[in-house]
Amino acid sequence: AEMAARLSENRLVSLPLSRIRVIMKSSPEVSSINQDALFLTAKATELFVQYLASYSYKHGRGKEKNALTYTDLSHTAEECETFQFLADILPKKILASKYLKMLEKEKRDGEVGEGEEEDEEEEDEDKA
């Protein structure tokens, strides 16, 4: 009966529970993982990713192209307070040449330049 319950549980979640278990176990504070906790973590993660994607789609340029782009996601991480903790994981895309210039500038004055113009990056994405 437990196996049947587990199979139906798995269908409610599209993320692989085994992978989520591995990620949870990678935390030193976690010694054992309750099956319900695993399922709920997987479901919450799935809902969070759906929310991030739909929010980014609605508030980004994706609607114009009928697609969700990386730029939409990184813009959400940068602009929306709820998602700002993802800013390091979803950084704005910049050209390698621009990045090298920033590194040179950082060496010179010890501070990465912010407030670079955004329009360039949008054009670069279309070419990629």
Coordinates of C-alpha atoms in Angstrom, one line a residue:
A1 CA 0.0 0.0 0.0
E2 CA 2.9 2.4 0.8
M3 CA 4.5 1.7 -2.6
A4 CA 1.2 2.6 -4.4
A5 CA 0.9 5.8 -2.3
R6 CA 4.4 6.7 -3.2
L7 CA 3.8 6.2 -6.9
S8 CA 0.7 8.4 -6.8
E9 CA 2.7 10.9 -4.8
N10 CA 5.4 11.0 -7.4
R11 CA 2.9 11.9 -10.1
L12 CA 1.9 15.0 -8.2
V13 CA 5.5 16.3 -8.5
S14 CA 7.4 16.7 -11.7
L15 CA 10.8 17.2 -10.0
P16 CA 12.8 14.0 -9.3
L17 CA 12.5 13.2 -5.5
S18 CA 15.8 11.3 -5.6
R19 CA 17.7 14.4 -6.7
I20 CA 15.9 16.6 -4.1
R21 CA 16.9 14.0 -1.4
V22 CA 20.5 14.3 -2.5
I23 CA 20.4 18.1 -2.3
M24 CA 18.7 18.0 1.1
K25 CA 21.3 15.5 2.4
S26 CA 24.1 17.7 1.3
S27 CA 23.2 20.0 4.2
P28 CA 25.3 19.1 7.3
E29 CA 22.3 19.8 9.6
V30 CA 20.2 17.1 7.9
S31 CA 20.6 13.6 9.3
S32 CA 17.4 11.9 8.0
I33 CA 14.7 13.0 5.6
N34 CA 11.0 12.2 6.3
Q35 CA 9.2 11.1 3.1
D36 CA 6.5 13.7 3.7
A37 CA 9.1 16.4 4.1
L38 CA 10.8 15.3 0.9
F39 CA 7.5 15.4 -1.0
L40 CA 6.5 18.8 0.4
T41 CA 10.0 20.3 -0.4
A42 CA 9.7 19.0 -3.9
K43 CA 6.2 20.4 -4.4
A44 CA 7.1 23.8 -2.8
T45 CA 10.2 24.0 -5.1
E46 CA 8.1 23.2 -8.1
L47 CA 5.5 25.8 -7.2
F48 CA 8.2 28.4 -6.6
V49 CA 9.8 27.7 -10.0
Q50 CA 6.4 28.0 -11.7
Y51 CA 5.8 31.3 -9.8
L52 CA 9.2 32.7 -10.8
A53 CA 8.6 31.7 -14.4
S54 CA 5.1 33.1 -14.7
Y55 CA 6.0 36.3 -12.9
S56 CA 9.1 36.8 -15.2
Y57 CA 7.0 36.0 -18.3
K58 CA 4.2 38.5 -17.3
H59 CA 6.6 41.3 -16.3
G60 CA 9.3 40.7 -18.9
R61 CA 9.6 41.1 -22.7
G62 CA 8.6 37.4 -23.1
K63 CA 5.0 38.3 -23.8
E64 CA 6.0 40.2 -27.0
K65 CA 8.0 37.2 -28.3
N66 CA 5.7 34.6 -26.7
A67 CA 8.7 33.2 -24.9
L68 CA 10.4 33.3 -21.5
T69 CA 14.0 34.4 -21.8
Y70 CA 17.0 34.4 -19.5
T71 CA 16.9 38.2 -19.5
D72 CA 13.3 38.1 -18.2
L73 CA 14.5 35.9 -15.3
S74 CA 17.5 37.9 -14.4
H75 CA 15.5 41.1 -14.6
T76 CA 13.0 39.6 -12.1
A77 CA 15.8 38.6 -9.8
E78 CA 17.2 42.2 -10.0
E79 CA 14.0 44.2 -9.8
C80 CA 11.5 42.2 -7.7
E81 CA 12.2 42.2 -3.9
T82 CA 10.8 38.7 -3.5
F83 CA 13.3 37.2 -5.9
Q84 CA 16.4 39.4 -5.1
F85 CA 18.0 36.5 -3.2
L86 CA 18.5 34.9 -6.7
A87 CA 20.4 37.8 -8.1
D88 CA 23.8 35.9 -7.8
I89 CA 22.3 32.8 -9.4
L90 CA 20.7 34.7 -12.3
P91 CA 23.1 37.6 -13.1
K92 CA 22.5 39.9 -15.9
K93 CA 24.1 38.7 -19.1
I94 CA 26.9 40.9 -20.4
L95 CA 29.4 40.5 -23.2
A96 CA 32.8 39.0 -22.4
S97 CA 34.4 42.2 -23.7
K98 CA 32.3 44.3 -21.3
Y99 CA 33.2 42.0 -18.4
L100 CA 36.9 42.2 -19.2
K101 CA 36.6 46.0 -19.2
M102 CA 34.9 45.9 -15.8
L103 CA 37.7 43.7 -14.4
E104 CA 40.3 46.2 -15.7
K105 CA 38.4 49.0 -14.1
E106 CA 38.0 47.1 -10.9
K107 CA 41.8 46.6 -10.7
R108 CA 42.3 50.4 -11.3
D109 CA 39.8 51.8 -8.8
G110 CA 38.7 48.7 -6.8
E111 CA 35.0 49.0 -7.5
V112 CA 32.9 47.3 -10.2
G113 CA 31.0 49.9 -12.3
E114 CA 27.3 49.7 -11.9
G115 CA 24.6 51.5 -13.9
E116 CA 25.8 50.3 -17.2
E117 CA 23.3 50.9 -20.0
E118 CA 20.8 48.0 -20.5
D119 CA 19.9 48.5 -24.2
E120 CA 23.2 47.0 -25.5
E121 CA 22.6 43.7 -23.6
E122 CA 19.1 43.3 -25.1
E123 CA 20.5 43.7 -28.7
D124 CA 23.2 41.2 -27.9
E125 CA 20.7 38.6 -26.9
D126 CA 18.8 38.8 -30.2
K127 CA 22.1 38.0 -32.1
A128 CA 22.9 35.0 -29.8

